[in-house]
mmCIF file of C-alpha atoms and ligand atoms in Angstrom:
data_model
loop_
_atom_site.group_PDB
_atom_site.id
_atom_site.type_symbol
_atom_site.label_atom_id
_atom_site.label_comp_id
_atom_site.label_asym_id
_atom_site.label_seq_id
_atom_site.Cartn_x
_atom_site.Cartn_y
_atom_site.Cartn_z
ATOM 1 C CA MET A 226 13.339 48.723 69.879
ATOM 2 C CA ALA A 227 16.430 46.830 68.726
ATOM 3 C CA VAL A 228 16.751 44.640 65.561
ATOM 4 C CA THR A 229 19.454 41.865 65.046
ATOM 5 C CA GLU A 230 22.820 43.172 62.811
ATOM 6 C CA PHE A 231 21.460 41.226 59.294
ATOM 7 C CA GLU A 232 17.996 42.888 60.095
ATOM 8 C CA LEU A 233 19.556 45.901 60.658
ATOM 9 C CA ILE A 234 21.809 46.336 57.072
ATOM 10 C CA SER A 235 18.851 44.925 54.991
ATOM 11 C CA ARG A 236 16.384 47.786 56.366
ATOM 12 C CA PHE A 237 18.773 49.863 56.427
ATOM 13 C CA PHE A 238 21.651 49.992 54.701
ATOM 14 C CA SER A 239 20.693 47.575 51.761
ATOM 15 C CA ARG A 240 19.247 50.045 48.886
ATOM 16 C CA LEU A 241 20.361 53.061 50.457
ATOM 17 C CA GLY A 242 21.396 55.580 48.216
ATOM 18 C CA ALA A 243 21.332 55.766 44.146
ATOM 19 C CA LYS A 244 20.528 53.098 41.699
ATOM 20 C CA ARG A 245 23.456 53.197 39.560
ATOM 21 C CA GLU A 246 23.631 50.808 35.929
ATOM 22 C CA ASP A 247 27.711 50.747 37.291
ATOM 23 C CA VAL A 248 27.086 48.912 40.056
ATOM 24 C CA ILE A 249 27.205 44.637 39.021
ATOM 25 C CA LEU A 250 26.487 44.275 42.877
ATOM 26 C CA GLY A 251 25.965 46.024 45.838
ATOM 27 C CA VAL A 252 25.320 45.562 49.575
ATOM 28 C CA GLY A 253 24.943 41.469 50.420
ATOM 29 C CA ASP A 254 28.296 39.213 49.217
ATOM 30 C CA ASP A 255 31.677 39.760 50.423
ATOM 31 C CA CYS A 256 32.489 42.522 48.430
ATOM 32 C CA ALA A 257 30.527 44.764 46.440
ATOM 33 C CA LEU A 258 31.379 44.775 42.235
ATOM 34 C CA LEU A 259 31.687 47.987 40.230
ATOM 35 C CA ARG A 260 32.549 48.144 36.761
ATOM 36 C CA VAL A 261 34.678 52.047 36.598
ATOM 37 C CA PRO A 262 34.051 53.521 33.064
ATOM 38 C CA ALA A 263 37.085 52.721 30.616
ATOM 39 C CA GLY A 264 40.096 55.379 31.158
ATOM 40 C CA MET A 265 38.465 57.006 34.137
ATOM 41 C CA GLU A 266 40.767 57.959 37.238
ATOM 42 C CA LEU A 267 39.066 57.071 40.805
ATOM 43 C CA ALA A 268 39.015 59.146 43.214
ATOM 44 C CA VAL A 269 38.955 57.875 47.004
ATOM 45 C CA SER A 270 38.624 59.109 50.384
ATOM 46 C CA VAL A 271 37.484 57.575 53.568
ATOM 47 C CA ASP A 272 36.683 60.118 57.068
ATOM 48 C CA THR A 273 35.702 59.234 60.310
ATOM 49 C CA LEU A 274 32.866 61.184 63.165
ATOM 50 C CA VAL A 275 33.652 60.108 66.456
ATOM 51 C CA GLU A 276 30.902 60.809 69.385
ATOM 52 C CA GLY A 277 32.776 63.822 71.464
ATOM 53 C CA VAL A 278 35.513 64.631 69.233
ATOM 54 C CA HIS A 279 33.363 65.168 66.215
ATOM 55 C CA PHE A 280 30.330 65.352 67.216
ATOM 56 C CA ALA A 281 27.975 65.551 70.650
ATOM 57 C CA PRO A 282 26.544 62.628 72.434
ATOM 58 C CA HIS A 283 22.324 62.995 71.199
ATOM 59 C CA THR A 284 22.831 64.360 68.420
ATOM 60 C CA ASP A 285 19.868 64.006 65.426
ATOM 61 C CA PRO A 286 21.095 61.329 63.729
ATOM 62 C CA GLU A 287 19.667 62.375 61.116
ATOM 63 C CA SER A 288 22.291 65.423 60.378
ATOM 64 C CA LEU A 289 24.948 63.078 61.314
ATOM 65 C CA GLY A 290 23.959 61.217 58.186
ATOM 66 C CA HIS A 291 23.945 63.354 56.372
ATOM 67 C CA LYS A 292 27.275 65.128 57.724
ATOM 68 C CA ALA A 293 29.114 61.970 57.776
ATOM 69 C CA LEU A 294 28.433 61.404 53.886
ATOM 70 C CA ALA A 295 28.659 65.423 53.064
ATOM 71 C CA VAL A 296 32.688 66.043 54.684
ATOM 72 C CA ASN A 297 33.758 62.374 52.287
ATOM 73 C CA LEU A 298 31.523 64.368 49.513
ATOM 74 C CA SER A 299 33.347 67.701 50.342
ATOM 75 C CA ASP A 300 36.996 65.818 49.610
ATOM 76 C CA LEU A 301 36.003 64.818 46.606
ATOM 77 C CA ALA A 302 34.859 68.168 45.294
ATOM 78 C CA ALA A 303 37.963 69.493 46.734
ATOM 79 C CA MET A 304 39.232 67.513 43.865
ATOM 80 C CA GLY A 305 37.197 68.094 40.929
ATOM 81 C CA ALA A 306 35.710 64.397 41.160
ATOM 82 C CA VAL A 307 32.567 62.665 40.386
ATOM 83 C CA PRO A 308 30.577 61.207 42.995
ATOM 84 C CA ALA A 309 29.559 57.697 42.516
ATOM 85 C CA TRP A 310 30.161 55.007 45.501
ATOM 86 C CA ALA A 311 30.187 55.085 49.013
ATOM 87 C CA THR A 312 30.716 52.501 51.630
ATOM 88 C CA LEU A 313 29.840 53.230 55.448
ATOM 89 C CA ALA A 314 31.200 51.617 58.384
ATOM 90 C CA LEU A 315 29.585 51.782 61.411
ATOM 91 C CA THR A 316 29.964 51.283 65.514
ATOM 92 C CA LEU A 317 26.893 51.475 67.416
ATOM 93 C CA PRO A 318 26.093 51.324 71.185
ATOM 94 C CA ASP A 319 23.219 49.529 70.451
ATOM 95 C CA SER A 320 21.072 48.681 67.185
ATOM 96 C CA ASP A 321 18.167 51.315 68.278
ATOM 97 C CA SER A 322 16.120 51.096 64.900
ATOM 98 C CA VAL A 323 14.678 54.336 65.557
ATOM 99 C CA TRP A 324 17.988 56.138 65.190
ATOM 100 C CA LEU A 325 19.119 53.814 62.502
ATOM 101 C CA GLU A 326 16.103 55.083 60.332
ATOM 102 C CA ALA A 327 16.739 58.819 61.142
ATOM 103 C CA PHE A 328 20.287 58.138 60.126
ATOM 104 C CA SER A 329 19.841 56.344 56.654
ATOM 105 C CA ARG A 330 16.754 58.994 55.878
ATOM 106 C CA GLY A 331 19.876 61.822 56.302
ATOM 107 C CA PHE A 332 22.224 59.526 54.440
ATOM 108 C CA SER A 333 20.075 59.028 51.824
ATOM 109 C CA ALA A 334 18.889 62.576 51.055
ATOM 110 C CA LEU A 335 22.544 63.121 50.494
ATOM 111 C CA ALA A 336 23.684 60.182 48.769
ATOM 112 C CA LYS A 337 20.741 60.186 46.334
ATOM 113 C CA ARG A 338 21.461 64.153 45.455
ATOM 114 C CA TYR A 339 24.789 63.405 44.372
ATOM 115 C CA ARG A 340 23.820 60.133 42.911
ATOM 116 C CA VAL A 341 25.930 58.274 44.863
ATOM 117 C CA GLN A 342 24.673 54.085 45.434
ATOM 118 C CA LEU A 343 25.710 52.919 48.901
ATOM 119 C CA ILE A 344 27.686 49.254 48.411
ATOM 120 C CA GLY A 345 28.534 47.938 51.243
ATOM 121 C CA GLY A 346 29.948 48.021 54.934
ATOM 122 C CA ASP A 347 30.253 47.138 58.210
ATOM 123 C CA THR A 348 28.970 46.638 61.295
ATOM 124 C CA THR A 349 30.175 46.202 65.117
ATOM 125 C CA ARG A 350 28.882 47.117 68.355
ATOM 126 C CA GLY A 351 31.029 49.935 70.375
ATOM 127 C CA PRO A 352 31.040 53.761 71.462
ATOM 128 C CA LEU A 353 29.877 55.837 68.337
ATOM 129 C CA ASN A 354 31.687 55.579 65.137
ATOM 130 C CA ILE A 355 30.764 56.462 61.788
ATOM 131 C CA THR A 356 33.545 56.084 59.266
ATOM 132 C CA VAL A 357 31.930 56.982 55.474
ATOM 133 C CA GLN A 358 34.249 55.816 51.953
ATOM 134 C CA VAL A 359 33.578 57.413 48.637
ATOM 135 C CA HIS A 360 34.808 56.843 45.555
ATOM 136 C CA GLY A 361 34.523 59.000 42.431
ATOM 137 C CA LEU A 362 35.630 59.731 39.008
ATOM 138 C CA LEU A 363 37.494 61.909 36.905
ATOM 139 C CA ALA A 364 39.010 61.983 34.009
ATOM 140 C CA PRO A 365 42.520 61.430 33.241
ATOM 141 C CA GLY A 366 44.383 64.330 34.705
ATOM 142 C CA SER A 367 42.537 66.397 35.642
ATOM 143 C CA ALA A 368 42.343 66.172 39.454
ATOM 144 C CA LEU A 369 42.464 69.333 40.953
ATOM 145 C CA ARG A 370 45.903 69.081 43.701
ATOM 146 C CA ARG A 371 47.157 70.597 46.308
ATOM 147 C CA ASP A 372 50.717 70.519 44.445
ATOM 148 C CA GLY A 373 49.212 73.786 42.177
ATOM 149 C CA ALA A 374 49.359 77.113 42.856
ATOM 150 C CA ARG A 375 51.746 79.052 41.500
ATOM 151 C CA PRO A 376 52.905 82.704 42.093
ATOM 152 C CA GLY A 377 50.404 85.205 41.219
ATOM 153 C CA ASP A 378 47.345 83.426 41.937
ATOM 154 C CA LEU A 379 44.129 84.591 42.968
ATOM 155 C CA ILE A 380 42.756 82.863 46.115
ATOM 156 C CA GLY A 381 39.524 82.447 45.718
ATOM 157 C CA VAL A 382 37.026 80.892 48.425
ATOM 158 C CA THR A 383 33.349 79.456 48.281
ATOM 159 C CA GLY A 384 30.215 80.382 50.543
ATOM 160 C CA ALA A 385 31.711 81.911 53.746
ATOM 161 C CA LEU A 386 33.817 81.019 56.328
ATOM 162 C CA GLY A 387 33.322 80.864 60.719
ATOM 163 C CA ASP A 388 29.240 79.582 61.050
ATOM 164 C CA ALA A 389 30.689 76.272 62.488
ATOM 165 C CA GLY A 390 32.568 77.610 64.363
ATOM 166 C CA LEU A 391 30.072 80.040 65.747
ATOM 167 C CA ALA A 392 27.903 77.491 66.656
ATOM 168 C CA LEU A 393 29.905 75.776 68.439
ATOM 169 C CA ARG A 394 30.230 78.980 71.429
ATOM 170 C CA PRO A 395 27.999 79.065 74.189
ATOM 171 C CA LEU A 396 25.310 81.057 73.418
ATOM 172 C CA GLN A 397 26.117 83.248 76.354
ATOM 173 C CA ASP A 398 28.628 84.656 73.674
ATOM 174 C CA SER A 399 25.909 86.410 72.696
ATOM 175 C CA TYR A 400 27.002 86.363 69.272
ATOM 176 C CA HIS A 401 24.601 84.508 67.468
ATOM 177 C CA LEU A 402 21.642 86.966 66.763
ATOM 178 C CA ALA A 403 18.876 84.842 67.797
ATOM 179 C CA ASP A 404 17.181 84.932 64.003
ATOM 180 C CA ALA A 405 20.689 82.987 63.026
ATOM 181 C CA CYS A 406 21.040 80.914 65.570
ATOM 182 C CA ASN A 407 19.266 78.412 63.592
ATOM 183 C CA GLU A 408 21.375 79.260 60.265
ATOM 184 C CA LEU A 409 24.566 78.686 62.188
ATOM 185 C CA GLN A 410 23.255 74.944 63.816
ATOM 186 C CA ARG A 411 22.633 74.721 60.017
ATOM 187 C CA ARG A 412 25.847 75.224 59.203
ATOM 188 C CA LEU A 413 26.927 72.838 61.641
ATOM 189 C CA GLU A 414 25.040 70.027 61.401
ATOM 190 C CA TRP A 415 23.892 69.877 57.891
ATOM 191 C CA PRO A 416 27.334 70.746 56.147
ATOM 192 C CA ALA A 417 26.643 71.384 51.730
ATOM 193 C CA PRO A 418 29.475 69.691 50.184
ATOM 194 C CA ARG A 419 30.428 71.168 46.985
ATOM 195 C CA VAL A 420 30.450 69.380 44.568
ATOM 196 C CA GLU A 421 28.934 71.040 41.844
ATOM 197 C CA ALA A 422 31.678 73.669 42.508
ATOM 198 C CA GLY A 423 34.404 71.941 42.480
ATOM 199 C CA GLN A 424 33.212 70.434 39.111
ATOM 200 C CA ALA A 425 33.586 73.798 37.515
ATOM 201 C CA LEU A 426 36.864 74.399 38.347
ATOM 202 C CA VAL A 427 38.324 71.525 36.687
ATOM 203 C CA GLY A 428 40.570 72.497 34.077
ATOM 204 C CA ILE A 429 40.803 75.921 35.826
ATOM 205 C CA ALA A 430 41.254 76.137 39.392
ATOM 206 C CA ARG A 431 45.400 74.806 39.668
ATOM 207 C CA SER A 432 45.047 73.546 43.199
ATOM 208 C CA ALA A 433 41.850 72.993 45.706
ATOM 209 C CA ILE A 434 41.120 72.122 49.337
ATOM 210 C CA ASP A 435 38.226 71.904 51.425
ATOM 211 C CA ILE A 436 38.305 73.237 54.415
ATOM 212 C CA SER A 437 37.393 70.675 57.179
ATOM 213 C CA ASP A 438 40.218 72.054 59.837
ATOM 214 C CA GLY A 439 40.428 75.760 59.146
ATOM 215 C CA LEU A 440 41.273 78.023 56.745
ATOM 216 C CA LEU A 441 44.843 78.752 57.407
ATOM 217 C CA ALA A 442 46.156 75.449 58.119
ATOM 218 C CA ASP A 443 43.947 74.295 54.908
ATOM 219 C CA LEU A 444 45.405 76.520 52.754
ATOM 220 C CA GLY A 445 48.974 75.899 54.570
ATOM 221 C CA HIS A 446 48.493 72.843 53.158
ATOM 222 C CA VAL A 447 48.392 73.918 50.035
ATOM 223 C CA ALA A 448 51.467 76.439 50.458
ATOM 224 C CA GLU A 449 53.544 73.391 51.121
ATOM 225 C CA ALA A 450 52.752 71.653 48.708
ATOM 226 C CA SER A 451 53.026 73.751 46.118
ATOM 227 C CA GLY A 452 56.280 74.993 47.470
ATOM 228 C CA VAL A 453 54.882 78.302 48.021
ATOM 229 C CA GLY A 454 53.141 80.719 50.061
ATOM 230 C CA ALA A 455 50.661 82.608 50.421
ATOM 231 C CA ARG A 456 49.039 86.464 51.656
ATOM 232 C CA LEU A 457 45.215 86.690 53.281
ATOM 233 C CA GLN A 458 43.264 90.130 53.044
ATOM 234 C CA LEU A 459 41.423 90.004 56.254
ATOM 235 C CA ALA A 460 38.776 92.178 55.140
ATOM 236 C CA ARG A 461 38.143 90.475 52.170
ATOM 237 C CA LEU A 462 37.414 86.877 54.121
ATOM 238 C CA PRO A 463 33.626 86.221 52.973
ATOM 239 C CA LEU A 464 31.625 86.445 57.053
ATOM 240 C CA SER A 465 28.262 86.014 57.602
ATOM 241 C CA PRO A 466 26.455 88.874 59.970
ATOM 242 C CA GLY A 467 27.242 86.809 63.294
ATOM 243 C CA VAL A 468 30.848 86.189 62.816
ATOM 244 C CA ALA A 469 31.344 89.542 61.206
ATOM 245 C CA ARG A 470 30.168 91.300 64.347
ATOM 246 C CA TYR A 471 32.263 88.383 66.528
ATOM 247 C CA VAL A 472 35.258 89.738 65.123
ATOM 248 C CA LYS A 473 34.708 93.135 65.057
ATOM 249 C CA GLU A 474 33.600 92.898 68.997
ATOM 250 C CA THR A 475 36.360 90.881 69.822
ATOM 251 C CA GLY A 476 39.149 91.508 67.224
ATOM 252 C CA ASP A 477 39.499 87.827 67.349
ATOM 253 C CA TRP A 478 40.285 86.379 64.198
ATOM 254 C CA SER A 479 39.830 82.829 64.998
ATOM 255 C CA LEU A 480 36.479 81.715 63.689
ATOM 256 C CA PRO A 481 36.849 82.542 60.116
ATOM 257 C CA LEU A 482 40.440 81.805 60.042
ATOM 258 C CA ALA A 483 41.123 78.342 62.478
ATOM 259 C CA ALA A 484 37.777 77.125 63.498
ATOM 260 C CA GLY A 485 36.689 75.063 60.639
ATOM 261 C CA ASP A 486 34.210 72.672 60.094
ATOM 262 C CA ASP A 487 32.951 75.008 57.336
ATOM 263 C CA TYR A 488 33.906 72.643 54.278
ATOM 264 C CA GLU A 489 33.716 75.423 52.092
ATOM 265 C CA LEU A 490 36.170 75.134 48.522
ATOM 266 C CA CYS A 491 39.431 77.255 48.795
ATOM 267 C CA PHE A 492 41.638 77.027 45.567
ATOM 268 C CA SER A 493 43.639 79.359 43.664
ATOM 269 C CA VAL A 494 43.551 80.321 39.310
ATOM 270 C CA ALA A 495 46.125 82.062 37.506
ATOM 271 C CA PRO A 496 44.920 85.263 37.161
ATOM 272 C CA GLU A 497 43.585 85.614 33.673
ATOM 273 C CA ARG A 498 41.020 82.490 34.130
ATOM 274 C CA ARG A 499 39.489 85.542 37.601
ATOM 275 C CA SER A 500 36.430 85.518 35.708
ATOM 276 C CA GLU A 501 35.418 82.491 34.233
ATOM 277 C CA ALA A 502 35.985 80.902 37.324
ATOM 278 C CA GLU A 503 33.703 83.875 38.548
ATOM 279 C CA ALA A 504 31.395 82.557 36.372
ATOM 280 C CA ARG A 505 31.546 79.259 36.676
ATOM 281 C CA VAL A 506 31.231 79.404 40.186
ATOM 282 C CA LEU A 507 28.201 81.041 40.344
ATOM 283 C CA ARG A 508 26.987 79.079 38.093
ATOM 284 C CA ALA A 509 27.385 75.496 39.773
ATOM 285 C CA GLY A 510 25.202 77.907 42.927
ATOM 286 C CA CYS A 511 27.879 78.825 45.281
ATOM 287 C CA GLU A 512 29.343 82.814 46.355
ATOM 288 C CA LEU A 513 33.089 83.365 45.090
ATOM 289 C CA THR A 514 35.015 85.588 47.400
ATOM 290 C CA TRP A 515 38.960 86.216 46.102
ATOM 291 C CA ILE A 516 40.874 86.575 49.593
ATOM 292 C CA GLY A 517 44.622 87.206 49.180
ATOM 293 C CA VAL A 518 47.407 85.955 46.422
ATOM 294 C CA ILE A 519 49.840 83.320 46.227
ATOM 295 C CA ASP A 520 53.625 84.162 46.243
ATOM 296 C CA GLU A 521 57.028 82.638 47.034
ATOM 297 C CA GLU A 522 57.905 83.108 50.318
ATOM 298 C CA PRO A 523 56.951 79.915 52.385
ATOM 299 C CA GLY A 524 53.998 80.083 55.547
ATOM 300 C CA VAL A 525 50.634 82.060 54.932
ATOM 301 C CA ARG A 526 50.365 85.507 55.994
ATOM 302 C CA CYS A 527 47.133 87.599 56.899
ATOM 303 C CA PHE A 528 46.947 91.214 56.221
ATOM 304 C CA THR A 529 45.046 93.922 58.180
ATOM 305 C CA ALA A 530 43.042 96.184 56.556
ATOM 306 C CA ASP A 531 45.589 98.790 57.105
ATOM 307 C CA GLY A 532 47.949 96.720 55.372
ATOM 308 C CA ASP A 533 49.314 95.052 58.802
ATOM 309 C CA LEU A 534 50.676 91.491 59.054
ATOM 310 C CA LEU A 535 48.456 90.036 62.046
ATOM 311 C CA ASN A 536 50.083 89.166 65.284
ATOM 312 C CA PRO A 537 50.075 85.597 65.209
ATOM 313 C CA LEU A 538 48.829 84.994 69.194
ATOM 314 C CA ALA A 539 45.322 87.209 67.856
ATOM 315 C CA ARG A 540 44.946 83.936 65.204
ATOM 316 C CA GLY A 541 42.870 81.972 67.388
ATOM 317 C CA TYR A 542 45.977 79.076 67.533
ATOM 318 C CA GLU A 543 45.289 79.212 71.403
ATOM 319 C CA HIS A 544 42.279 77.130 71.420
ATOM 320 C CA PHE A 545 44.656 74.131 70.242
ATOM 321 C CA ARG A 546 47.857 74.146 72.688
ATOM 322 C CA PRO A 547 48.304 72.333 75.528
ATOM 323 C CA ALA A 548 47.142 73.623 78.358
HETATM 324 P P1 ADP B 38 30.930 40.214 56.152
HETATM 325 O O1 ADP B 38 31.319 38.802 57.864
HETATM 326 O O2 ADP B 38 31.914 39.190 54.566
HETATM 327 O O3 ADP B 38 32.196 40.815 56.553
HETATM 328 P P2 ADP B 38 29.185 41.048 56.867
HETATM 329 O O4 ADP B 38 27.951 40.690 57.811
HETATM 330 O O5 ADP B 38 30.052 42.256 58.069
HETATM 331 O O6 ADP B 38 29.741 40.745 55.752
HETATM 332 O O7 ADP B 38 27.874 42.450 56.122
HETATM 333 C C1 ADP B 38 26.889 41.381 54.714
HETATM 334 C C2 ADP B 38 27.122 42.642 54.325
HETATM 335 O O8 ADP B 38 26.489 43.896 54.179
HETATM 336 C C3 ADP B 38 27.927 43.259 53.221
HETATM 337 O O9 ADP B 38 28.037 43.390 51.835
HETATM 338 C C4 ADP B 38 28.794 44.629 53.270
HETATM 339 O O10 ADP B 38 29.096 45.160 52.676
HETATM 340 C C5 ADP B 38 26.818 45.066 54.373
HETATM 341 N N1 ADP B 38 27.112 45.651 55.133
HETATM 342 C C6 ADP B 38 27.713 45.386 56.827
HETATM 343 N N2 ADP B 38 27.336 46.426 57.405
HETATM 344 C C7 ADP B 38 27.038 47.193 56.158
HETATM 345 C C8 ADP B 38 26.655 48.916 56.378
HETATM 346 N N3 ADP B 38 26.840 49.563 58.229
HETATM 347 N N4 ADP B 38 26.433 49.834 54.787
HETATM 348 C C9 ADP B 38 26.097 48.948 54.689
HETATM 349 N N5 ADP B 38 26.592 47.828 54.230
HETATM 350 C C10 ADP B 38 26.889 46.635 55.224
HETATM 351 MG MG1 MG B 39 31.822 42.553 57.869
#
């Protein structure tokens, strides 16, 4: 059923997410008004999901609502920020109330979980496009940045790598173990932003980033920003059974190294703080795996269990090369 623009905003987006005391004025005026706590730093990030680029047509709208917020919360997590507010710019081909109901349900459930209030946005007509901006809070100078890695740091990741990439592979590849199939799809469509783990690493990690484009690319950003390099031990990468089997049978490491959409955190920690980091991340409900070390030689280098340097041609870059 179609609804008008103003009905749509008031029905689906005017009371979405948590209700926060620091929101002086939310949806409904020309601007939202927010009370930023005295002395705190504001962390801001925006991400867009485009139909046909970031998700397939006819994707479950509830999962889209979740993912649009989740990928943004993942950026706040990577800085160690505490989420607070969000805005939503929606471009819709039509105003389908069934779609909107499901979308707002997915968005709202995740927003409530992290005490995020939707405070405004914009609604336009056109090809489906979802832009979310998030705002989070940080104690001054406490943000986990990309430019703090130092030679000797241990490199850690949360969770497992490559599941979302495997979910996108055609079914006939048959690396989707039947019972793991739903789990892979869930990892792709319902990513869990590592918000608690990011906050747990504040004051401990020297650098952090969330893995949205793939480990090599994202760790590469950290290395470049920090003026260092990284050595990874392939055998240590945390892999689910399906991804482990895929790698074993094909010898292709592109899923855990380059597929992206994992939304795990990758961070570096001085070696003497290793067990403290482990305890904190575990308490935050995440698994932590040490996968390598920061060194001085520029670039990210991957070593096999035999100590050989992985041939860059096997890294999966072929997916991104122009035809
Ligand atoms: P303006 O013309 O001033 O941009 P709009 O008519 O676009 O105002 O929006 C009216 C109010 O509804 C504003 O407070 C705006 O922030 C909010 N709003 C519009 N679209 C959305 C949306 N998709 N989600 C949340 N708030 C929205
Ligand atoms: Mg507007």
